[in-house]
Amino acid sequence: MTCRRTLTPLETAFQMVRQVNPPHANPLGVLHGGYMLEWIIDAATITAMRVARSYTLLACMEDMVFISPVRVGDTVTITTWVEYTGRSSMELSLIVETENPMRGERVLTTYSSLTMVSVDENLKPKPLDVCVEPRLELERELYARALERREARRPRIERRREAVNDTSPPRFLSEEYSITSYFIVNPESSIGYNVLHAGKLLRVLDEVAAIVASRYTGNVVVTGSVNATDFYSPIRVGEVVEVRAGISYVGVRSVEVLAKVLVRNPLTWEARHAATSYFTFVSLGADGRSVPVRGFKPVEEWQYELLKEGFSRKVRRDKLISMLKSGEFQGWVRRLRDSFARSV
């Protein structure tokens, strides 16, 4: 790797602000998670392209949980930065904060990390000419976190070639609560090189998965989390995207929905696997507060196994929520925010 340019993590910081308007929200005035995800990927993509000076694609997104509600009228501030650069990939992290303009309160909504890859016109990895090198103690901490994530993700990376060929139908707890949806990738949903913008894809997945969750709960739902998601194959303009979504776990006040994305050649109908993700939705009552959902009673052995797997994911999400809400982490975020305020 040739380092013609050198930046520190703080020097890569970028901030984007969005206002939550009625078209972005559900009937109870709570922001649709799909819009939040699209805004997050927008900010991360801009950050990555500014640093790489080339088009970049989302390769993976780590677990993302939303710990505070976002409502119509709120201001959403997304701060992103690059922590590590490899041969053609970049490790980014982000914090999302929500502010009520009338109260002047700013609260943490989520913190997560992503991997972006620099690509050429053939969508092949393009070597970077920039290195991100930490100088300050905080930057060294961010750099170390990025290296830990890369190492932990290695088994997932090694399965990518196998995963892209997995076009088998996903298994849901109940086919009654599952749907299949299609859409054609049009130019207005694309980024450079006529490739579907990952933020647009995540917004669609959130919408389709929310329909399944709402059908099961019989209530309005709001996105609570999105599990770690790997993107195995770019999706081009003109291709057909097939989304299969169905319930995979039922909690006390929430429902988890599995969404599997296949990409089909419109002329041959041949398919490849693009991504699989788990969305968790919280059931809301008429007053906007969470309400219990009816339980799911398994009958077959494989349903018990699916619920066991779903419970493991729930435990992981709960640990992440506890960490994000802890006073120690909140203090770390404030320190991070102050540092970036002097850089953005």
Coordinates of N, CA and C in Angstrom, one line a residue, residues 141-332:
E141 N -6.9 5.0 20.6 CA -8.0 4.1 21.2 C -8.9 3.7 20.0
L142 N -9.3 4.7 19.2 CA -10.2 4.4 18.1 C -9.5 3.4 17.1
Y143 N -8.3 3.6 16.8 CA -7.5 2.7 15.9 C -7.5 1.3 16.5
A144 N -7.2 1.2 17.8 CA -7.2 -0.2 18.4 C -8.5 -0.9 18.3
R145 N -9.6 -0.1 18.5 CA -11.0 -0.7 18.4 C -11.2 -1.2 17.0
A146 N -10.7 -0.5 16.0 CA -10.9 -0.9 14.6 C -10.2 -2.2 14.3
L147 N -9.0 -2.3 14.8 CA -8.2 -3.5 14.5 C -8.9 -4.7 15.2
E148 N -9.5 -4.5 16.4 CA -10.2 -5.6 17.1 C -11.4 -6.0 16.2
R149 N -12.1 -5.1 15.7 CA -13.3 -5.4 14.9 C -12.9 -6.2 13.6
R150 N -11.8 -5.8 13.0 CA -11.4 -6.5 11.8 C -11.0 -7.9 12.1
E151 N -10.4 -8.1 13.2 CA -10.0 -9.5 13.5 C -11.2 -10.3 13.9
A152 N -12.1 -9.8 14.6 CA -13.3 -10.5 15.0 C -14.2 -10.8 13.7
R153 N -14.1 -10.0 12.7 CA -14.9 -10.2 11.5 C -14.3 -11.2 10.5
R154 N -13.1 -11.6 10.8 CA -12.3 -12.4 9.8 C -13.1 -13.7 9.4
P155 N -13.7 -14.4 10.3 CA -14.5 -15.6 9.9 C -15.6 -15.3 8.9
R156 N -16.3 -14.1 9.1 CA -17.4 -13.7 8.2 C -16.8 -13.4 6.9
I157 N -15.7 -12.8 6.8 CA -15.0 -12.4 5.5 C -14.7 -13.7 4.7
E158 N -14.2 -14.7 5.4 CA -13.8 -15.9 4.8 C -15.0 -16.7 4.2
R159 N -16.2 -16.4 4.7 CA -17.4 -17.1 4.2 C -18.1 -16.3 3.0
R160 N -17.6 -15.2 2.6 CA -18.3 -14.4 1.6 C -18.5 -15.1 0.3
R161 N -17.5 -15.8 -0.2 CA -17.7 -16.4 -1.5 C -18.7 -17.5 -1.5
E162 N -18.7 -18.2 -0.4 CA -19.7 -19.3 -0.2 C -21.1 -18.7 0.0
A163 N -21.2 -17.6 0.7 CA -22.5 -17.0 1.0 C -23.1 -16.4 -0.2
V164 N -22.4 -15.8 -1.1 CA -23.0 -15.2 -2.3 C -23.7 -16.2 -3.2
N165 N -23.4 -17.5 -3.1 CA -24.1 -18.5 -3.8 C -25.2 -19.2 -3.1
D166 N -25.4 -18.7 -1.9 CA -26.5 -19.3 -1.1 C -27.9 -18.7 -1.4
T167 N -28.5 -19.2 -2.4 CA -29.8 -18.7 -2.8 C -31.0 -19.5 -2.3
S168 N -30.7 -20.3 -1.3 CA -31.8 -21.2 -0.8 C -32.8 -20.3 0.0
P169 N -34.1 -20.7 0.0 CA -35.1 -19.9 0.7 C -34.8 -19.9 2.2
P170 N -35.0 -18.8 2.9 CA -34.8 -18.7 4.3 C -35.9 -19.4 5.1
R171 N -35.6 -19.9 6.3 CA -36.6 -20.6 7.1 C -37.1 -19.6 8.2
F172 N -38.4 -19.4 8.2 CA -39.1 -18.6 9.1 C -39.9 -19.4 10.1
L173 N -40.2 -18.8 11.3 CA -41.0 -19.5 12.3 C -42.4 -19.8 11.7
S174 N -42.9 -19.0 10.9 CA -44.2 -19.3 10.3 C -44.3 -18.6 8.9
E175 N -44.7 -19.4 7.9 CA -44.9 -18.9 6.6 C -46.1 -18.0 6.5
E176 N -47.0 -18.1 7.5 CA -48.1 -17.2 7.5 C -47.7 -15.8 7.7
Y177 N -46.6 -15.6 8.4 CA -46.1 -14.2 8.7 C -44.8 -14.0 8.0
S178 N -44.9 -14.1 6.7 CA -43.8 -13.8 5.8 C -44.3 -13.3 4.5
I179 N -43.4 -12.5 3.8 CA -43.8 -11.9 2.5 C -42.6 -11.9 1.6
T180 N -42.8 -11.9 0.3 CA -41.8 -11.7 -0.7 C -42.1 -10.5 -1.5
S181 N -41.1 -9.6 -1.6 CA -41.3 -8.4 -2.4 C -40.2 -8.2 -3.4
Y182 N -40.6 -7.5 -4.5 CA -39.6 -7.3 -5.6 C -39.5 -5.8 -5.9
F183 N -38.4 -5.4 -6.4 CA -38.3 -4.0 -7.0 C -37.2 -4.0 -8.0
I184 N -37.3 -3.2 -9.0 CA -36.3 -3.0 -10.0 C -35.4 -1.8 -9.6
V185 N -34.1 -2.0 -9.7 CA -33.2 -0.9 -9.4 C -33.1 0.1 -10.5
N186 N -33.6 1.3 -10.1 CA -33.7 2.4 -11.1 C -32.5 3.4 -10.8
P187 N -32.2 4.2 -11.8 CA -31.0 5.1 -11.7 C -31.1 6.0 -10.4
E188 N -32.3 6.5 -10.1 CA -32.4 7.4 -8.9 C -32.1 6.8 -7.6
S189 N -32.0 5.5 -7.6 CA -31.6 4.8 -6.3 C -30.1 4.4 -6.3
S190 N -29.4 4.8 -7.4 CA -28.0 4.3 -7.5 C -27.0 5.4 -7.0
I191 N -25.8 4.9 -6.8 CA -24.7 5.7 -6.5 C -23.7 5.6 -7.8
G192 N -22.5 6.0 -7.6 CA -21.5 5.9 -8.8 C -21.5 4.5 -9.4
Y193 N -21.1 4.5 -10.7 CA -21.0 3.2 -11.5 C -22.3 2.5 -11.5
N194 N -23.5 3.2 -11.4 CA -24.8 2.6 -11.6 C -25.0 1.4 -10.6
V195 N -24.6 1.6 -9.4 CA -24.8 0.6 -8.3 C -25.8 1.1 -7.3
L196 N -26.7 0.2 -6.9 CA -27.7 0.5 -5.9 C -27.0 1.0 -4.6
H197 N -27.5 2.2 -4.1 CA -27.0 2.7 -2.9 C -27.4 1.8 -1.7
A198 N -26.5 1.4 -0.9 CA -26.8 0.5 0.2 C -27.8 1.1 1.2
G199 N -27.8 2.4 1.3 CA -28.8 3.1 2.2 C -30.2 2.9 1.7
K200 N -30.4 3.0 0.3 CA -31.7 2.8 -0.3 C -32.1 1.3 0.0
L201 N -31.2 0.4 -0.1 CA -31.6 -1.0 0.1 C -32.0 -1.2 1.5
L202 N -31.3 -0.7 2.5 CA -31.6 -0.9 3.9 C -33.0 -0.2 4.2
R203 N -33.3 0.9 3.5 CA -34.6 1.5 3.8 C -35.7 0.6 3.3
V204 N -35.5 0.0 2.1 CA -36.5 -1.0 1.6 C -36.7 -2.2 2.6
L205 N -35.5 -2.7 3.0 CA -35.6 -3.9 3.9 C -36.3 -3.6 5.2
D206 N -36.1 -2.4 5.7 CA -36.7 -2.0 7.0 C -38.2 -1.9 6.7
E207 N -38.6 -1.4 5.6 CA -40.1 -1.2 5.3 C -40.7 -2.6 5.1
V208 N -40.1 -3.5 4.4 CA -40.7 -4.8 4.2 C -40.8 -5.6 5.5
A209 N -39.7 -5.5 6.2 CA -39.7 -6.2 7.5 C -40.7 -5.7 8.5
A210 N -40.9 -4.3 8.5 CA -41.8 -3.7 9.4 C -43.3 -4.2 9.0
I211 N -43.5 -4.4 7.8 CA -44.9 -4.9 7.4 C -45.1 -6.2 8.0
V212 N -44.1 -7.1 8.0 CA -44.2 -8.4 8.6 C -44.5 -8.3 10.1
A213 N -43.7 -7.4 10.8 CA -43.8 -7.3 12.2 C -45.1 -6.7 12.6
S214 N -45.6 -5.7 11.8 CA -46.9 -5.1 12.1 C -48.0 -6.1 11.9
R215 N -47.9 -6.9 10.9 CA -48.9 -7.9 10.7 C -49.0 -8.9 11.9
Y216 N -47.8 -9.3 12.4 CA -47.8 -10.2 13.5 C -48.4 -9.6 14.8
T217 N -47.9 -8.4 15.1 CA -48.3 -7.8 16.4 C -49.7 -7.1 16.3
G218 N -50.1 -6.7 15.2 CA -51.4 -6.0 15.0 C -51.3 -4.6 15.5
N219 N -50.0 -4.1 15.6 CA -49.8 -2.7 16.1 C -48.8 -2.0 15.1
V220 N -48.7 -0.7 15.3 CA -47.7 0.1 14.7 C -46.4 -0.3 15.4
V221 N -45.3 -0.5 14.6 CA -44.0 -0.9 15.2 C -42.9 0.2 14.8
V222 N -41.9 0.1 15.6 CA -40.7 1.0 15.4 C -39.5 0.2 15.4
T223 N -38.5 0.5 14.5 CA -37.3 -0.3 14.5 C -36.5 -0.1 15.8
G224 N -36.1 -1.2 16.4 CA -35.3 -1.2 17.6 C -33.8 -1.5 17.3
S225 N -33.6 -2.3 16.3 CA -32.2 -2.7 16.0 C -32.1 -3.4 14.7
V226 N -30.8 -3.4 14.2 CA -30.5 -4.1 13.0 C -29.2 -4.9 13.3
N227 N -29.2 -6.2 13.1 CA -28.0 -7.0 13.4 C -26.9 -6.8 12.4
A228 N -25.7 -7.2 12.8 CA -24.6 -7.1 11.9 C -25.0 -7.7 10.5
T229 N -24.7 -6.9 9.4 CA -25.1 -7.3 8.1 C -23.9 -7.2 7.1
D230 N -23.6 -8.3 6.4 CA -22.6 -8.3 5.4 C -23.2 -8.2 4.0
F231 N -22.6 -7.4 3.1 CA -23.1 -7.2 1.7 C -22.2 -8.0 0.8
Y232 N -22.7 -9.0 0.2 CA -21.9 -10.0 -0.6 C -21.6 -9.6 -2.0
S233 N -22.6 -8.8 -2.6 CA -22.5 -8.5 -4.0 C -23.1 -7.2 -4.4
P234 N -22.4 -6.4 -5.1 CA -23.0 -5.1 -5.6 C -24.3 -5.4 -6.4
I235 N -25.2 -4.5 -6.4 CA -26.5 -4.6 -7.2 C -26.5 -3.5 -8.2
R236 N -26.7 -3.8 -9.4 CA -26.6 -2.9 -10.5 C -28.0 -2.4 -10.9
V237 N -28.0 -1.2 -11.5 CA -29.2 -0.6 -12.1 C -29.7 -1.6 -13.2
G238 N -31.0 -1.9 -13.1 CA -31.7 -2.8 -14.1 C -31.9 -4.2 -13.5
E239 N -31.2 -4.5 -12.5 CA -31.4 -5.8 -11.9 C -32.6 -5.8 -11.0
V240 N -33.1 -7.0 -10.7 CA -34.3 -7.2 -9.9 C -33.9 -7.6 -8.5
V241 N -34.4 -6.9 -7.5 CA -34.1 -7.3 -6.1 C -35.3 -8.0 -5.5
E242 N -35.1 -9.2 -5.0 CA -36.1 -10.0 -4.3 C -35.8 -10.0 -2.8
V243 N -36.8 -9.6 -2.0 CA -36.7 -9.6 -0.6 C -37.6 -10.5 0.0
R244 N -37.1 -11.5 0.8 CA -37.9 -12.5 1.5 C -37.8 -12.2 3.0
A245 N -38.9 -11.9 3.6 CA -38.9 -11.5 5.0 C -39.9 -12.3 5.8
G246 N -39.6 -12.7 7.0 CA -40.5 -13.4 7.9 C -40.0 -13.4 9.3
I247 N -40.9 -13.7 10.3 CA -40.5 -13.6 11.7 C -39.6 -14.7 12.0
S248 N -38.6 -14.4 12.9 CA -37.5 -15.3 13.2 C -37.4 -15.5 14.8
Y249 N -38.0 -14.5 15.5 CA -38.0 -14.6 17.0 C -39.1 -13.7 17.5
V250 N -39.7 -14.1 18.6 CA -40.8 -13.3 19.2 C -40.4 -13.1 20.7
G251 N -40.3 -11.8 21.1 CA -40.0 -11.5 22.4 C -41.2 -11.0 23.2
V252 N -41.0 -10.4 24.3 CA -42.1 -9.9 25.1 C -42.8 -8.7 24.5
R253 N -42.0 -7.7 24.0 CA -42.6 -6.5 23.4 C -42.0 -6.3 22.1
S254 N -41.4 -7.2 21.5 CA -40.7 -7.0 20.2 C -40.8 -8.3 19.3
V255 N -40.6 -8.1 18.1 CA -40.5 -9.2 17.1 C -39.3 -9.0 16.2
E256 N -38.6 -10.1 16.0 CA -37.4 -10.1 15.1 C -37.8 -10.6 13.8
V257 N -37.4 -9.9 12.7 CA -37.7 -10.3 11.3 C -36.5 -10.6 10.6
L258 N -36.4 -11.7 9.9 CA -35.3 -12.1 9.1 C -35.6 -11.6 7.6
A259 N -34.6 -10.9 7.0 CA -34.8 -10.4 5.6 C -33.6 -10.9 4.8
K260 N -33.9 -11.7 3.8 CA -32.9 -12.2 2.9 C -33.0 -11.5 1.5
V261 N -31.9 -11.1 1.0 CA -31.9 -10.3 -0.3 C -31.3 -11.2 -1.4
L262 N -32.1 -11.4 -2.5 CA -31.5 -12.1 -3.7 C -31.6 -11.1 -4.8
V263 N -30.6 -11.2 -5.7 CA -30.5 -10.3 -6.9 C -30.7 -11.2 -8.1
R264 N -31.6 -10.8 -8.9 CA -31.9 -11.6 -10.1 C -31.6 -10.9 -11.4
N265 N -31.0 -11.6 -12.3 CA -30.8 -11.1 -13.7 C -32.2 -11.1 -14.4
P266 N -32.7 -9.9 -14.8 CA -34.0 -9.8 -15.4 C -34.2 -10.7 -16.7
L267 N -33.1 -11.1 -17.3 CA -33.3 -11.8 -18.6 C -33.2 -13.3 -18.4
T268 N -32.4 -13.8 -17.4 CA -32.3 -15.2 -17.2 C -32.9 -15.7 -15.9
W269 N -33.3 -14.7 -15.0 CA -33.8 -15.0 -13.6 C -32.8 -15.7 -12.7
E270 N -31.6 -15.8 -13.1 CA -30.6 -16.4 -12.2 C -30.4 -15.4 -11.0
A271 N -30.1 -16.1 -9.9 CA -30.1 -15.3 -8.6 C -28.7 -15.4 -8.0
R272 N -28.4 -14.4 -7.2 CA -27.2 -14.5 -6.3 C -27.6 -13.8 -5.0
H273 N -27.0 -14.2 -3.9 CA -27.3 -13.7 -2.6 C -26.5 -12.4 -2.3
A274 N -27.3 -11.3 -2.0 CA -26.7 -10.0 -1.8 C -26.5 -9.7 -0.3
A275 N -27.4 -10.1 0.6 CA -27.3 -9.8 2.0 C -28.4 -10.5 2.8
T276 N -28.2 -10.7 4.1 CA -29.2 -11.2 5.0 C -29.1 -10.4 6.3
S277 N -30.2 -10.0 6.8 CA -30.1 -9.2 8.0 C -31.3 -9.5 8.9
Y278 N -31.2 -9.2 10.2 CA -32.2 -9.4 11.2 C -32.6 -8.0 11.7
F279 N -33.9 -7.7 11.6 CA -34.4 -6.4 12.1 C -35.3 -6.7 13.3
T280 N -35.2 -5.9 14.4 CA -36.0 -6.1 15.6 C -37.0 -4.9 15.6
F281 N -38.3 -5.1 15.8 CA -39.3 -4.1 15.9 C -40.0 -4.1 17.3
V282 N -40.2 -2.9 17.8 CA -40.9 -2.8 19.1 C -42.3 -2.5 18.8
S283 N -43.3 -3.2 19.4 CA -44.7 -3.0 19.2 C -45.1 -1.8 20.1
L284 N -45.9 -0.9 19.4 CA -46.3 0.4 20.1 C -47.8 0.4 20.3
G285 N -48.3 0.9 21.4 CA -49.7 1.2 21.6 C -50.1 2.5 21.1
A286 N -51.4 2.9 21.2 CA -51.9 4.1 20.7 C -51.2 5.3 21.4
D287 N -50.6 5.2 22.6 CA -50.0 6.3 23.2 C -48.5 6.4 22.9
G288 N -48.0 5.5 22.0 CA -46.6 5.5 21.6 C -45.7 4.8 22.5
R289 N -46.2 4.1 23.5 CA -45.4 3.3 24.4 C -45.4 1.9 24.0
S290 N -44.3 1.2 24.4 CA -44.2 -0.2 24.0 C -45.3 -1.1 24.7
V291 N -45.8 -2.1 24.0 CA -46.8 -2.9 24.5 C -46.5 -4.4 24.3
P292 N -46.9 -5.3 25.1 CA -46.6 -6.7 24.9 C -47.2 -7.3 23.6
V293 N -46.5 -8.3 23.1 CA -47.0 -8.9 21.9 C -47.3 -10.4 22.2
R294 N -48.2 -11.0 21.5 CA -48.6 -12.4 21.7 C -47.4 -13.3 21.5
G295 N -47.3 -14.3 22.3 CA -46.2 -15.2 22.2 C -46.3 -16.1 21.0
F296 N -45.2 -16.8 20.6 CA -45.3 -17.8 19.6 C -45.0 -19.2 20.2
K297 N -45.9 -20.1 19.9 CA -45.8 -21.4 20.4 C -45.3 -22.4 19.4
P298 N -44.0 -22.8 19.6 CA -43.4 -23.7 18.6 C -44.1 -25.1 18.7
V299 N -44.1 -25.8 17.5 CA -44.6 -27.1 17.4 C -43.5 -28.1 17.0
E300 N -42.8 -27.7 15.9 CA -41.7 -28.5 15.4 C -40.4 -28.2 16.0
E301 N -39.5 -29.3 16.0 CA -38.2 -29.1 16.6 C -37.4 -28.0 16.0
W302 N -37.5 -27.8 14.7 CA -36.8 -26.7 14.0 C -37.2 -25.3 14.5
Q303 N -38.5 -25.2 14.9 CA -39.0 -23.9 15.4 C -38.3 -23.6 16.8
Y304 N -38.2 -24.7 17.6 CA -37.5 -24.5 18.9 C -36.0 -24.0 18.6
E305 N -35.4 -24.6 17.6 CA -34.0 -24.2 17.3 C -33.9 -22.8 16.8
L306 N -34.9 -22.4 16.0 CA -34.9 -21.0 15.5 C -35.1 -20.0 16.7
L307 N -36.0 -20.4 17.6 CA -36.2 -19.5 18.8 C -34.9 -19.4 19.7
K308 N -34.3 -20.6 19.8 CA -33.0 -20.6 20.6 C -32.0 -19.7 19.9
E309 N -31.8 -19.8 18.6 CA -30.9 -18.9 17.9 C -31.3 -17.4 18.0
G310 N -32.6 -17.2 17.9 CA -33.1 -15.8 18.1 C -32.8 -15.2 19.5
F311 N -33.0 -16.1 20.5 CA -32.7 -15.7 21.9 C -31.2 -15.3 22.0
S312 N -30.3 -16.0 21.4 CA -28.9 -15.7 21.5 C -28.7 -14.3 20.9
R313 N -29.3 -14.0 19.8 CA -29.2 -12.7 19.2 C -29.7 -11.6 20.1
K314 N -30.9 -11.9 20.8 CA -31.5 -11.0 21.7 C -30.5 -10.7 22.9
V315 N -29.9 -11.7 23.4 CA -28.9 -11.5 24.5 C -27.8 -10.6 24.1
R316 N -27.3 -10.8 22.8 CA -26.2 -9.9 22.3 C -26.7 -8.5 22.2
R317 N -27.9 -8.3 21.7 CA -28.5 -6.9 21.6 C -28.7 -6.3 22.9
D318 N -29.1 -7.0 23.9 CA -29.4 -6.5 25.3 C -28.0 -6.0 25.9
K319 N -27.0 -6.8 25.6 CA -25.6 -6.4 26.2 C -25.2 -5.1 25.5
L320 N -25.4 -5.0 24.2 CA -25.1 -3.7 23.5 C -25.9 -2.5 24.0
I321 N -27.2 -2.7 24.2 CA -28.0 -1.7 24.7 C -27.5 -1.2 26.1
S322 N -27.2 -2.2 27.0 CA -26.7 -1.8 28.3 C -25.4 -1.1 28.2
M323 N -24.5 -1.4 27.3 CA -23.2 -0.8 27.1 C -23.4 0.7 26.7
L324 N -24.3 0.9 25.7 CA -24.6 2.2 25.1 C -25.2 3.1 26.2
K325 N -26.0 2.6 27.1 CA -26.7 3.4 28.1 C -25.9 3.6 29.3
S326 N -24.7 2.9 29.5 CA -23.9 3.1 30.7 C -23.3 4.4 30.8
G327 N -23.1 4.9 32.0 CA -22.5 6.2 32.2 C -21.1 6.3 31.7
E328 N -20.4 5.2 31.7 CA -19.0 5.2 31.2 C -19.0 5.5 29.7
F329 N -19.9 4.8 29.0 CA -19.9 4.9 27.6 C -20.4 6.3 27.2
Q330 N -21.5 6.8 27.9 CA -22.0 8.1 27.6 C -20.9 9.2 27.8
G331 N -20.1 9.0 28.8 CA -19.0 9.9 29.1 C -18.0 9.9 27.9
W332 N -17.7 8.7 27.5 CA -16.8 8.5 26.3 C -17.3 9.2 25.1

